[in-house]
PDB file of C-alpha atoms in Angstrom:
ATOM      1  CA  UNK I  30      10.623  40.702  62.601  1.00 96.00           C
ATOM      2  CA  UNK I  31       9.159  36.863  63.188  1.00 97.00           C
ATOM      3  CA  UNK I  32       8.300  36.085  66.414  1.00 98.00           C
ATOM      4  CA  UNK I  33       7.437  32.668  67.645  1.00 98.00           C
ATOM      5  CA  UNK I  34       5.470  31.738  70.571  1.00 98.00           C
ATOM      6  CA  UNK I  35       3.766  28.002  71.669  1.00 98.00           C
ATOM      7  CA  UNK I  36       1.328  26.868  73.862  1.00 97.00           C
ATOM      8  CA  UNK I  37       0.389  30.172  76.230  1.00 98.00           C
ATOM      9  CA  UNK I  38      -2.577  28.607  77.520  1.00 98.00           C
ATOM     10  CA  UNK I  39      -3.649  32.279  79.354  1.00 98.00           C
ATOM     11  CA  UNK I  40      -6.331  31.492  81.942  1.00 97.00           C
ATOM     12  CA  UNK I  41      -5.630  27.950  82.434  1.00 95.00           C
ATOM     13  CA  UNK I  42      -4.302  27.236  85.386  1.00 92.00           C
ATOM     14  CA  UNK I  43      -4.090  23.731  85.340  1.00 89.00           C
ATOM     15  CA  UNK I  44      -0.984  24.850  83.872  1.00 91.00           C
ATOM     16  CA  UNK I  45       0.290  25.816  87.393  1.00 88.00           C
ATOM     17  CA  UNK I  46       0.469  21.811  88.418  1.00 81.00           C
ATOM     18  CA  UNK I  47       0.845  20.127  85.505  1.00 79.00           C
ATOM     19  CA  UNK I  48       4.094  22.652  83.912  1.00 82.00           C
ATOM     20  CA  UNK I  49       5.162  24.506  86.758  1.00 82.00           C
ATOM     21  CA  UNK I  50       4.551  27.680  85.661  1.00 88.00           C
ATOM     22  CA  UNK I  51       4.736  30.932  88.235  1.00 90.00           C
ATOM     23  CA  UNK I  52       1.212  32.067  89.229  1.00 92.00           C
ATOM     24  CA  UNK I  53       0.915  34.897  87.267  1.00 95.00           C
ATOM     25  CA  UNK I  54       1.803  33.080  84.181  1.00 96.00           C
ATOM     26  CA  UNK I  55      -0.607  34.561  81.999  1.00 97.00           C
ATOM     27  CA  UNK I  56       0.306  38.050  83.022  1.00 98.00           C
ATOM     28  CA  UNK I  57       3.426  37.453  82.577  1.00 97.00           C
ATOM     29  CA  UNK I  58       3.413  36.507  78.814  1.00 98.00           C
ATOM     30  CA  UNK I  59       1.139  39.242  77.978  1.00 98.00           C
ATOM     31  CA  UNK I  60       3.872  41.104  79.204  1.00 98.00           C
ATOM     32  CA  UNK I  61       6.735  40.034  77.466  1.00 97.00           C
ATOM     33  CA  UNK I  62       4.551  39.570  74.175  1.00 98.00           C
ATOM     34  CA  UNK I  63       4.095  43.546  74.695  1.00 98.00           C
ATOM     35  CA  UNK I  64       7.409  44.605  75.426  1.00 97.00           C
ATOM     36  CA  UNK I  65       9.256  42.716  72.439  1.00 98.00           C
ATOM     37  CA  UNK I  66       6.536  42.573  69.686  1.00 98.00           C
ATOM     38  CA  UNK I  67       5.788  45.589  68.015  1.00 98.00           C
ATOM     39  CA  UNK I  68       3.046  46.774  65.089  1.00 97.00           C
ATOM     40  CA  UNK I  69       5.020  46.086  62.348  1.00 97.00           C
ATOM     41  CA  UNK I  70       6.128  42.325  63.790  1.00 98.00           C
ATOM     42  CA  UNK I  71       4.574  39.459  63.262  1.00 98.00           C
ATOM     43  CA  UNK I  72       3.595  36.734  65.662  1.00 99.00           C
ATOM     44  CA  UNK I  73       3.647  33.132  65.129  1.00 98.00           C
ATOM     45  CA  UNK I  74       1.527  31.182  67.778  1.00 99.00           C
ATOM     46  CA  UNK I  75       1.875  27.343  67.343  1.00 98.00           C
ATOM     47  CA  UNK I  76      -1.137  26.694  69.219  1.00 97.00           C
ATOM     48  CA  UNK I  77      -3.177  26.481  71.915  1.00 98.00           C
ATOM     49  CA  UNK I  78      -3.859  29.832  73.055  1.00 98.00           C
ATOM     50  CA  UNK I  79      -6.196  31.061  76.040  1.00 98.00           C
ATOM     51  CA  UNK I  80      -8.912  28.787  78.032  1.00 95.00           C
ATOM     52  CA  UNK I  81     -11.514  31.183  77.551  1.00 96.00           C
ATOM     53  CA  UNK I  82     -12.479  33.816  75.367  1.00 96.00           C
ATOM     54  CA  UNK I  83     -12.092  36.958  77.441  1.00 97.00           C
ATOM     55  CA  UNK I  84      -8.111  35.840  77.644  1.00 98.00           C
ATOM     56  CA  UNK I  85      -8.140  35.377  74.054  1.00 98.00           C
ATOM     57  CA  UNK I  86      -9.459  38.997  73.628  1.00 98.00           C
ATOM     58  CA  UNK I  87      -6.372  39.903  75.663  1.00 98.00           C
ATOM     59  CA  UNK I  88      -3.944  38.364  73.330  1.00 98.00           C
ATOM     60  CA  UNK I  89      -5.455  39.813  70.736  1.00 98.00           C
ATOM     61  CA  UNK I  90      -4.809  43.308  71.487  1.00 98.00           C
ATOM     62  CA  UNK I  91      -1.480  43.375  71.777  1.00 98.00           C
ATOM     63  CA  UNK I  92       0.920  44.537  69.341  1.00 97.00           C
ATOM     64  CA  UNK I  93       1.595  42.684  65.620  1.00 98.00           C
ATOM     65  CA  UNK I  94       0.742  40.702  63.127  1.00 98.00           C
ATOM     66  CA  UNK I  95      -1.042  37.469  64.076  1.00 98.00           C
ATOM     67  CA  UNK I  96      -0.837  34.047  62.762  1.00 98.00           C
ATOM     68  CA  UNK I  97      -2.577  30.939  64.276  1.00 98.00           C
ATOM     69  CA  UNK I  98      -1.738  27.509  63.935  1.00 98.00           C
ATOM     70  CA  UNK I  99      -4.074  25.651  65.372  1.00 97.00           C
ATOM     71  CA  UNK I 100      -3.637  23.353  68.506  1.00 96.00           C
ATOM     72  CA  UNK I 101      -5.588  20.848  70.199  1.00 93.00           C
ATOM     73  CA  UNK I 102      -7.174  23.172  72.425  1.00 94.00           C
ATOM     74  CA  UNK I 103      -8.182  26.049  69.921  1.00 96.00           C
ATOM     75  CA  UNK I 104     -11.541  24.611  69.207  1.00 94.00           C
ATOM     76  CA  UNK I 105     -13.314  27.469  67.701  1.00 96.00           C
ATOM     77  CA  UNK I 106     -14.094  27.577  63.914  1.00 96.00           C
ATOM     78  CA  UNK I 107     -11.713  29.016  62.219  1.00 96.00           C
ATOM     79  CA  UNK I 108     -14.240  32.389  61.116  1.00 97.00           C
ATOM     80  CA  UNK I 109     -13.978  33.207  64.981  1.00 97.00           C
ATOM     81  CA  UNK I 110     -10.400  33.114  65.452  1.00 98.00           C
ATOM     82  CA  UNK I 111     -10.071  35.123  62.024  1.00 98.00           C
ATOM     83  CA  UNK I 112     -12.774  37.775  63.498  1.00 97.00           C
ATOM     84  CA  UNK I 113     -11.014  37.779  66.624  1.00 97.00           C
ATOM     85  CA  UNK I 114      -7.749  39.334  64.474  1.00 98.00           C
ATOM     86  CA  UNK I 115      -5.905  36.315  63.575  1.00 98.00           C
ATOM     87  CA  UNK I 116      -4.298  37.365  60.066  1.00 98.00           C
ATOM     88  CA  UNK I 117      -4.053  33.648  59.244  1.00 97.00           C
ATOM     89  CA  UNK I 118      -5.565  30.696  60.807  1.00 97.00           C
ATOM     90  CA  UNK I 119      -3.866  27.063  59.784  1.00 97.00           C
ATOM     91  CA  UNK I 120      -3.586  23.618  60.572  1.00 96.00           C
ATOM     92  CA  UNK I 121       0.423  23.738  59.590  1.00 96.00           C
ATOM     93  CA  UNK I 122       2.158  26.353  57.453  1.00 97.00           C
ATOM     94  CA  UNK I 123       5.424  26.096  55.264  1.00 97.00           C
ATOM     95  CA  UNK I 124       7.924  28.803  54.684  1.00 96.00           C
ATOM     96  CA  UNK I 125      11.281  28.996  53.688  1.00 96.00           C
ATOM     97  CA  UNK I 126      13.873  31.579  54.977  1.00 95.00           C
ATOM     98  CA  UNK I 127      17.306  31.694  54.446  1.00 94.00           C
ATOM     99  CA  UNK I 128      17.238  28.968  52.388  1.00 95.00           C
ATOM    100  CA  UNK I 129      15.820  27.061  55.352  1.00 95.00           C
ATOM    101  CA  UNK I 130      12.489  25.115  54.647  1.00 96.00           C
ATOM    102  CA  UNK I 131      10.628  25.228  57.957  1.00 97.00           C
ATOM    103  CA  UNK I 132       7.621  23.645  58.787  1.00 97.00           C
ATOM    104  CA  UNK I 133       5.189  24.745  61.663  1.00 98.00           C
ATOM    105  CA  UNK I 134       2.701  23.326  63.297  1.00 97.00           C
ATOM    106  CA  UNK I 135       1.788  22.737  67.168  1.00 96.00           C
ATOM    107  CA  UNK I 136       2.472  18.713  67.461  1.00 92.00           C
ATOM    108  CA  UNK I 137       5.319  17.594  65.852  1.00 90.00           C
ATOM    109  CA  UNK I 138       4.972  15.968  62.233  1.00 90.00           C
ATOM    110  CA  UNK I 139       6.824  12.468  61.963  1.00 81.00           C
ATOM    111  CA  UNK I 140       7.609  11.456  58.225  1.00 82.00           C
ATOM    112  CA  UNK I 141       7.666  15.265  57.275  1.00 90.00           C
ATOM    113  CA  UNK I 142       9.829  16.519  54.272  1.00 92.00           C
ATOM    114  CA  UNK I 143      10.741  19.704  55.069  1.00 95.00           C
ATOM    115  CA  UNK I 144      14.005  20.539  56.252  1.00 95.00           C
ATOM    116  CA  UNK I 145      13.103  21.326  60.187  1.00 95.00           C
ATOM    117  CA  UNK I 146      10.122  21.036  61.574  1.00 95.00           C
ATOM    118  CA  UNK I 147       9.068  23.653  64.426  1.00 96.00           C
ATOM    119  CA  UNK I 148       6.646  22.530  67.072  1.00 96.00           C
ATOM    120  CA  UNK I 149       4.891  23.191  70.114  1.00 95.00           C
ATOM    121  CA  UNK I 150       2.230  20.415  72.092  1.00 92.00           C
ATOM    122  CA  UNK I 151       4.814  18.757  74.107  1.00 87.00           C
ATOM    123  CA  UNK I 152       5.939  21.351  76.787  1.00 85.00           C
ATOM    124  CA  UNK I 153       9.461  19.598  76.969  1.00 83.00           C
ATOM    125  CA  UNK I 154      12.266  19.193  74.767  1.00 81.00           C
ATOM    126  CA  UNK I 155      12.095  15.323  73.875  1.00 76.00           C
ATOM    127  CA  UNK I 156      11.767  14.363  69.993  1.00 72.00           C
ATOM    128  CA  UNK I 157      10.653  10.763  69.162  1.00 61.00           C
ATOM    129  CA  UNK I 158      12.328  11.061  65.409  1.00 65.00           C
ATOM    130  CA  UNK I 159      15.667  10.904  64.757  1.00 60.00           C
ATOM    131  CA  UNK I 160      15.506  10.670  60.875  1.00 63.00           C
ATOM    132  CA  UNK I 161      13.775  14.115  60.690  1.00 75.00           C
ATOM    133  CA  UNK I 162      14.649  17.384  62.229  1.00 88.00           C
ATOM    134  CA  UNK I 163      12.542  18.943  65.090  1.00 90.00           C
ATOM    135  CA  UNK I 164      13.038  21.982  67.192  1.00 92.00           C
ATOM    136  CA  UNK I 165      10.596  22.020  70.081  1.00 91.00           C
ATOM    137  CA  UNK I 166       9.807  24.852  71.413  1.00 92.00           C
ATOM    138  CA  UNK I 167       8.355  24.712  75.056  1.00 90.00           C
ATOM    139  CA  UNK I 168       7.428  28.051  76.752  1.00 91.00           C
ATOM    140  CA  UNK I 169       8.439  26.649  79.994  1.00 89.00           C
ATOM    141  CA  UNK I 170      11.976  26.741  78.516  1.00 88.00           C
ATOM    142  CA  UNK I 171      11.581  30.051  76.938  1.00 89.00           C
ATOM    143  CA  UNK I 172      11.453  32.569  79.894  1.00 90.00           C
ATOM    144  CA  UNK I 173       7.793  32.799  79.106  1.00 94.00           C
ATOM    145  CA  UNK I 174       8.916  35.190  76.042  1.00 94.00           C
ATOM    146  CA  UNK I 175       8.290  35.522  72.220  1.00 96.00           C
ATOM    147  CA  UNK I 176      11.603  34.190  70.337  1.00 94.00           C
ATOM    148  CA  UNK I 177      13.086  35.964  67.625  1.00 95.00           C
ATOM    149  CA  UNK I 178      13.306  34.114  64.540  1.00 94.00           C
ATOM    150  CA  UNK I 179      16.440  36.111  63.462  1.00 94.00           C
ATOM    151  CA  UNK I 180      19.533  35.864  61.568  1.00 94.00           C
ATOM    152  CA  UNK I 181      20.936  34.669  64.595  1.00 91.00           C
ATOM    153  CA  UNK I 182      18.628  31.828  65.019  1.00 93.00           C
ATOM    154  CA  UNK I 183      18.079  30.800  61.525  1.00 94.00           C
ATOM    155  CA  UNK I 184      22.208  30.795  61.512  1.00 93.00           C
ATOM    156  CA  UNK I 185      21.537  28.327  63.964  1.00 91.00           C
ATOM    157  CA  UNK I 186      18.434  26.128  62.374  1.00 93.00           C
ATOM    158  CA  UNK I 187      21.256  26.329  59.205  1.00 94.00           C
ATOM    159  CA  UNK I 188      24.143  24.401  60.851  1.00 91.00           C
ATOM    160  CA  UNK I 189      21.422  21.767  62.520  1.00 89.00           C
ATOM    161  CA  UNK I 190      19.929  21.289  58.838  1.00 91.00           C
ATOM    162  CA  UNK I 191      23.308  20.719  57.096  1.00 90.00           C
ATOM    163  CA  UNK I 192      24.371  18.485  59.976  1.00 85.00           C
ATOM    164  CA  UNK I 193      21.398  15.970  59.307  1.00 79.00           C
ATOM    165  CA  UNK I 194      20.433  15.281  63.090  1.00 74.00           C
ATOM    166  CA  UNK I 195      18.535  16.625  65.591  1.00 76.00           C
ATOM    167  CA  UNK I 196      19.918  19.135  68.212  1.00 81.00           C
ATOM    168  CA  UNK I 197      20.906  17.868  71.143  1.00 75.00           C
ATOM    169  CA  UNK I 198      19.276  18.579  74.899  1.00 72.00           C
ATOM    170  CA  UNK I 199      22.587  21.420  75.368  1.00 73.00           C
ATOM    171  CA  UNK I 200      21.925  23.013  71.429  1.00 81.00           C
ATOM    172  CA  UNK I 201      18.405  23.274  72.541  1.00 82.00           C
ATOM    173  CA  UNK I 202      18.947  24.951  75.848  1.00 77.00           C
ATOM    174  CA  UNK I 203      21.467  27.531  74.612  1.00 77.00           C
ATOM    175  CA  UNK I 204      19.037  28.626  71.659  1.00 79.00           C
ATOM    176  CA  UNK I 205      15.782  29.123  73.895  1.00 77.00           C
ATOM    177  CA  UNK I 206      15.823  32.594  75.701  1.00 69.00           C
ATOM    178  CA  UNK I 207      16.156  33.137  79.307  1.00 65.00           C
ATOM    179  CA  UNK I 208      15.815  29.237  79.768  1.00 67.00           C
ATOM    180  CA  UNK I 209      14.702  28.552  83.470  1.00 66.00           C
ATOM    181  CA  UNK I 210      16.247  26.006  85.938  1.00 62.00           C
ATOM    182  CA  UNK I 211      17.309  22.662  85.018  1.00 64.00           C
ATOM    183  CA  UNK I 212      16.217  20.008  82.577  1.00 66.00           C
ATOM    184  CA  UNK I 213      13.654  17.754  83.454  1.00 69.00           C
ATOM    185  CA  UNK I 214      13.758  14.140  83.037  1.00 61.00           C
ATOM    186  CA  UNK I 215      10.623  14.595  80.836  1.00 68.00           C
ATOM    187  CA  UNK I 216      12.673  16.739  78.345  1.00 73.00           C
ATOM    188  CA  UNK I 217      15.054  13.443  77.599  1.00 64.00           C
ATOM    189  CA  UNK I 218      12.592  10.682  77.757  1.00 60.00           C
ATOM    190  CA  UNK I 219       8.777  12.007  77.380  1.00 65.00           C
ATOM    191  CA  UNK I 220       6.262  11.360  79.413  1.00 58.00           C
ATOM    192  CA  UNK I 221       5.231   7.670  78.532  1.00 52.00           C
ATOM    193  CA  UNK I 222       5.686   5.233  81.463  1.00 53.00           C
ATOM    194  CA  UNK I 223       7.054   2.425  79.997  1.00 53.00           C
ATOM    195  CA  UNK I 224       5.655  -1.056  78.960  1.00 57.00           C
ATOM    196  CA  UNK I 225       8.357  -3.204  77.515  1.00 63.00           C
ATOM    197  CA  UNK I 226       7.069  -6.884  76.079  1.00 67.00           C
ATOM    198  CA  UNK I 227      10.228  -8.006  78.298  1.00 73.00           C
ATOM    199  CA  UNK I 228      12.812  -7.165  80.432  1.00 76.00           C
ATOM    200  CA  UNK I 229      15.683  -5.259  79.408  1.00 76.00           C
ATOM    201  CA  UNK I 230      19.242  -7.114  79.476  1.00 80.00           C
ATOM    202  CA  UNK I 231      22.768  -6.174  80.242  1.00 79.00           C
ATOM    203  CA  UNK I 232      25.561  -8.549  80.076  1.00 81.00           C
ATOM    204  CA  UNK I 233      29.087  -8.193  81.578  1.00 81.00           C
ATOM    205  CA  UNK I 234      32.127  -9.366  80.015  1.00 78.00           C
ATOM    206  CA  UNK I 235      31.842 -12.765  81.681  1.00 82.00           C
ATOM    207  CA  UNK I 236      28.564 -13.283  80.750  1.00 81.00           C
ATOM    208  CA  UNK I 237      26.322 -12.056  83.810  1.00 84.00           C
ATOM    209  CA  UNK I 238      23.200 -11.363  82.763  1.00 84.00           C
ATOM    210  CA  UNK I 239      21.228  -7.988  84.481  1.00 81.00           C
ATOM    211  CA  UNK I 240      17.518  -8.037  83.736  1.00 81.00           C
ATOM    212  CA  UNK I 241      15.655  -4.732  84.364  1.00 77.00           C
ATOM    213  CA  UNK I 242      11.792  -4.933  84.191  1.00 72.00           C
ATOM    214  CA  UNK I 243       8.737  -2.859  83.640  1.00 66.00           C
ATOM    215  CA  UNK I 244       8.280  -2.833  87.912  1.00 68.00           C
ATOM    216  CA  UNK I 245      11.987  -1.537  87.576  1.00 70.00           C
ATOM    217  CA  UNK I 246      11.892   1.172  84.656  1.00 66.00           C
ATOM    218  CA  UNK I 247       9.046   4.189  84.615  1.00 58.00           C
ATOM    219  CA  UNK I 248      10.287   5.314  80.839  1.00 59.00           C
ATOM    220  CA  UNK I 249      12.495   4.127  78.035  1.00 59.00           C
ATOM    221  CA  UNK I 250      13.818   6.130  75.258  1.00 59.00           C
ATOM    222  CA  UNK I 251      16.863   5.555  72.969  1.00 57.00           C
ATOM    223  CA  UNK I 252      18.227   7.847  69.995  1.00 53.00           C
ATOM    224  CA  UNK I 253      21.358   7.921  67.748  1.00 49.00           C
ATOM    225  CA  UNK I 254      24.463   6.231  70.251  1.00 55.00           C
ATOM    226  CA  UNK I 255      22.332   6.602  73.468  1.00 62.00           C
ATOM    227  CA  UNK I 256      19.904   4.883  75.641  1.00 68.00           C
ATOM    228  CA  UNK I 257      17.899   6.951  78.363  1.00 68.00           C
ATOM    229  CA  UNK I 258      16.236   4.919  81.311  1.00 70.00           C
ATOM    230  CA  UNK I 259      14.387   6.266  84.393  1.00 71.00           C
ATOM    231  CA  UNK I 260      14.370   3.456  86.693  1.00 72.00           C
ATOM    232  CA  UNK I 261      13.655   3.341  90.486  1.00 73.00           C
ATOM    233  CA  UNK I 262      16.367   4.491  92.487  1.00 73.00           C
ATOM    234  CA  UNK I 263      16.619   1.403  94.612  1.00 75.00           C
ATOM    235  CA  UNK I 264      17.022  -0.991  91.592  1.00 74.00           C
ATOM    236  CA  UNK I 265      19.998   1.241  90.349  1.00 75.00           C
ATOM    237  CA  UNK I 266      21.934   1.157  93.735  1.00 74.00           C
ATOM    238  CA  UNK I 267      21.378  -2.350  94.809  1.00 73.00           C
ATOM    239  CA  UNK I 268      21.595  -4.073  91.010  1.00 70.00           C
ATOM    240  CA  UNK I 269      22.802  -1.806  88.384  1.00 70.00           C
ATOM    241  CA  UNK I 270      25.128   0.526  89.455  1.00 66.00           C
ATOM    242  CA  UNK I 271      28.049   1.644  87.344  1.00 63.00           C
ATOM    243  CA  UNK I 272      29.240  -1.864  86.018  1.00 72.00           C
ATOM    244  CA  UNK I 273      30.887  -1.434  82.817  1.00 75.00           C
ATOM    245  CA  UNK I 274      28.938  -3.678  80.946  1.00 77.00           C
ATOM    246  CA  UNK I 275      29.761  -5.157  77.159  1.00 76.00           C
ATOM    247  CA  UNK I 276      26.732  -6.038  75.756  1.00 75.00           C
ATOM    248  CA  UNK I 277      22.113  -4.731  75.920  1.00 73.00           C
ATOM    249  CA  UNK I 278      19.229  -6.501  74.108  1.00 73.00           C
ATOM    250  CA  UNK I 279      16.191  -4.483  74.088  1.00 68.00           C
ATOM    251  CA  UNK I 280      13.466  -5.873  74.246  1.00 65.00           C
ATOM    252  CA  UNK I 281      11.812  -5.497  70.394  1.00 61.00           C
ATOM    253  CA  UNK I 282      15.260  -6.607  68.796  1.00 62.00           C
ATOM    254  CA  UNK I 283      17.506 -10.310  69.247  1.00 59.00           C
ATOM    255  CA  UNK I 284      20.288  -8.740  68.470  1.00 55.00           C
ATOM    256  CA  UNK I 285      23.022  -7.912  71.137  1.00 61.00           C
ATOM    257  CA  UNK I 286      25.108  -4.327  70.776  1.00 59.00           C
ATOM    258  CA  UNK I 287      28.841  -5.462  71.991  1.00 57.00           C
ATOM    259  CA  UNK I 288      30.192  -1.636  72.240  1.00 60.00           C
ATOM    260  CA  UNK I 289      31.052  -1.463  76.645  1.00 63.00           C
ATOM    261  CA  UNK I 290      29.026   0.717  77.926  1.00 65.00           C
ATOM    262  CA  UNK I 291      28.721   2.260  81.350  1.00 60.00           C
ATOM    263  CA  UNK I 292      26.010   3.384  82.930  1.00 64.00           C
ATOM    264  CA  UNK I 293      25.889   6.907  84.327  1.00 60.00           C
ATOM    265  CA  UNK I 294      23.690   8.589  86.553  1.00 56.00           C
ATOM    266  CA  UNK I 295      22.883  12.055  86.357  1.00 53.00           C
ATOM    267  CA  UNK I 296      22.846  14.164  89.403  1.00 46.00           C
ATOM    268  CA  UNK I 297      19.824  13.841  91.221  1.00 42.00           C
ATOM    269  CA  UNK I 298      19.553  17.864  91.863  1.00 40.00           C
ATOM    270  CA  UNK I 299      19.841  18.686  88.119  1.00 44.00           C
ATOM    271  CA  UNK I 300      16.877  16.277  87.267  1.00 48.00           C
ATOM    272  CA  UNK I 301      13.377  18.230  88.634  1.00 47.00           C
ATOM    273  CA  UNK I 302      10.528  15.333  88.763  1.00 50.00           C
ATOM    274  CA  UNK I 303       7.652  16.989  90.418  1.00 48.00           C
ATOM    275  CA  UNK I 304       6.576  17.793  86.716  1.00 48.00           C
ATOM    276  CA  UNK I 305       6.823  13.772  85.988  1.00 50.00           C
ATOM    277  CA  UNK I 306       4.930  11.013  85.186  1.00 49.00           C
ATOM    278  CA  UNK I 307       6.539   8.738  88.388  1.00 51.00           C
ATOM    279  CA  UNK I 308       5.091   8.611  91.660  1.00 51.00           C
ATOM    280  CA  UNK I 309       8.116   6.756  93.211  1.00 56.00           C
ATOM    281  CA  UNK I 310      11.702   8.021  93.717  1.00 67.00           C
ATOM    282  CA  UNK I 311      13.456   7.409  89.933  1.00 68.00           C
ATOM    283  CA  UNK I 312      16.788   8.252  88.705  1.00 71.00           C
ATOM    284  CA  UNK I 313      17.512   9.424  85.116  1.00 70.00           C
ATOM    285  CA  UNK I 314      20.510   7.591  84.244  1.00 70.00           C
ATOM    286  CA  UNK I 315      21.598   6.374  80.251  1.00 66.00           C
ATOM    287  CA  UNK I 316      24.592   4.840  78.489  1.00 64.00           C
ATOM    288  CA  UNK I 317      26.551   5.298  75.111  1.00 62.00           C
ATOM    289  CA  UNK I 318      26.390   2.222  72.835  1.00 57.00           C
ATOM    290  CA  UNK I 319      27.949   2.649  69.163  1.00 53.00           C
ATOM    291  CA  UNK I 320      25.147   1.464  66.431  1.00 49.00           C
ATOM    292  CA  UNK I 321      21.735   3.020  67.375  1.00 43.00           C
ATOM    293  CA  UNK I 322      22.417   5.859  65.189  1.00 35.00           C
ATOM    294  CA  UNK I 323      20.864   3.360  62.216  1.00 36.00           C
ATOM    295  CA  UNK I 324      17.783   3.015  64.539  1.00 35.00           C
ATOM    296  CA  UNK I 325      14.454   5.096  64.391  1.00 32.00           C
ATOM    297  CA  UNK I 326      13.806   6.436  67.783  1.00 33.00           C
ATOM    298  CA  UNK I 327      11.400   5.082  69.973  1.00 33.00           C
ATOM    299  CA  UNK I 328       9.773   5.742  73.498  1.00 32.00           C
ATOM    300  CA  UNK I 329       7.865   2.465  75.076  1.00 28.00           C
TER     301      UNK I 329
END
C-alpha cells in the first residue's frame, strides 16, 4: 500500500501557533504513522519533516518504505537523508497509477503537465491555478494521519482528472481522513493580505457605484464563477451588505461582468481566523458571477 503524508514538522512547535495543532502533535503522528503503515508499505512524505535530527531519527524507525521529497525545510544533503533510511530522496517524482499521471512534490507546481499534481507547503486547502489540477494535502486537515492512496482514492483523483477542474473546498474535505473542525478562511483565499492597484467596484442596476478598498479588504481571490473577499466586518454591514448587485470590475481588468450577483456571507462560527493573516475582525463572504471560468486564478 501507498501512503502519503505532508509537512509533519515533529519537534517544531512553532507549529502549535502558527497551524493550530494539539500539543502533542508530534506524538501524535508518530502514532498514527505506526498504527496504519506497515513493513511492506510504503511512505510518501512531501516534505518537510522534523526540526531536528533526533525527531528525524524517530520517523525513521517506524514501519515502511520511505520516500522523501524534499521541502523547504529539509536542508540536509541529500547522502544524509539517504543514510538516515530514506529509500529515495527527490526534488519532485512522477508516477502513474491507474492510468492517473500524478505528480508530487511539497509546493505546488504551476504550468505542470501531468494530470494532478499532489502537494504539500501550504497547510490549507487554497490552489492559485485553475487551468491545472492540484490536490493539497494539509495535515491539519488530515486527522494528523497517513492517507491511503487506494483504489478508493485514485477512483476519486479519476473523476477530478476527467472532469478538467480542480476539486472544490467540499470534494476536498470529504476525501481527507478524519478532517478536523471547520474550514478556515485561509483554505479559500490563502494567506496574502491583499494589495489591489485600485479599489474594487460593484454597481447596482441603477448604476450605484460601491467601491471597496485595500483599508476595506485583507485578501482577494477569484476562481472559475466565484469571487472570495475577506473584508472588515464593519465595511460589510454598514456598505455592502446583501445588495443584489448587476455588475464588478476588478481592479487589473476594464471590463465589467453583467451576470447579478449577490453577495453572501458565510457564517461567522464556521470561519476559524485565529490561524489568519488579519488582525482586525473580517468576514469571509464571496459571490457567483458567470465568466471567470476563462480566467487564470489569482490571489492579490
Amino acid at each position: 500500500m501507498l501512503y502519503l503524508i505532508t509537512d509533519t514538522h515533529l519537534g517544531h512547535q512553532n507549529m502549535l501557533k502558527s497551524c493550530g495543532r494539539p500539543a502533542r502533535f508530534t506524538n501524535l503522528i508518530l502514532d498514527n504513522c505506526r498504527k496504519m503503515v506497515r513493513s511492506n508499505d510504503t511512505l510518501i512524505h512531501l516534505g518537510d519533516v522534523a526540526w531536528n535530527e533526533e525527531e528525524l531519527m524517530r520517523f525513521m524507525k517506524l514501519p515502511g518504505r520511505k520516500i522523501l521529497v524534499r521541502g523547504n525545510h529539509d536542508r540536509k544533503s541529500t547522502p544524509y537523508y539517504m543514510e538516515a533510511g530514506f529509500d529515495l530522496v527527490v526534488d519532485s517524482m512522477t508516477m502513474t497509477l491507474q492510468g492517473i499521471r500524478m505528480l508530487f512534490s511539497h509546493a505546488p507546481q504551476y504550468g505542470h503537465t501531468a494530470d494532478i499534481n499532489i502537494h504539500g507547503h501550504q497547510h490549507d486547502l487554497h490552489s492559485e491555478d485553475v487551468f491545472h489540477r492540484y490536490w493539497p494535502l494539509a495535515l491539519e486537515h488530515m486527522g494528523y494521519k497517513p492517507l491511503p492512496l487506494d483504489d478508493k482514492t485514485v477512483g476519486v483523483l479519476q473523476s477530478w482528472v476527467k472532469r478538467g477542474r480542480n476539486p472544490s473546498k467540499k470534494e476536498l474535505y470529504a476525501l481527507h481522513q478524519g478532517y478536523l473542525g471547520a474550514a478556515t478562511m485561509r483554505d479559500y483565499i490563502g494567506n496574502t493580505k491583499a494589495a489591489m492597484p485600485k479599489p474594487l467596484c460593484f454597481w447596482e442596476a441603477d448604476g450605484t457605484e460601491h467601491f471597496v478598498g485595500n483599508d476595506d479588504v485583507a485578501c482577494f481571490h477569484y476562481h472559475a464563477d466565484c469571487l472570495f473577499l475577506a473584508m472588515t466586518r464593519e465595511h460589510f454591514e454598514q456598505r455592502l451588505g446583501r445588495t443584489i448587485y448587476t455588475a464588478v470590475q476588478l481592479p487589473w481588468e476594464d471590463k465589467r461582468f453583467v451576470q447579478p450577483c449577490h453577495i453572501t456571507e458565510q457564517q461567522a462560527e464556521t470561519v476559524r481566523r485565529e490561524n489568519s493573516p488579519f488582525s482586525f475582525d473580517m468576514v469571509l463572504c464571496w459571490f457567483r458571477v458567470a465568466g471567470f471560468a476563462d480566467k487564470h486564478e489569482m490571489t492579490l
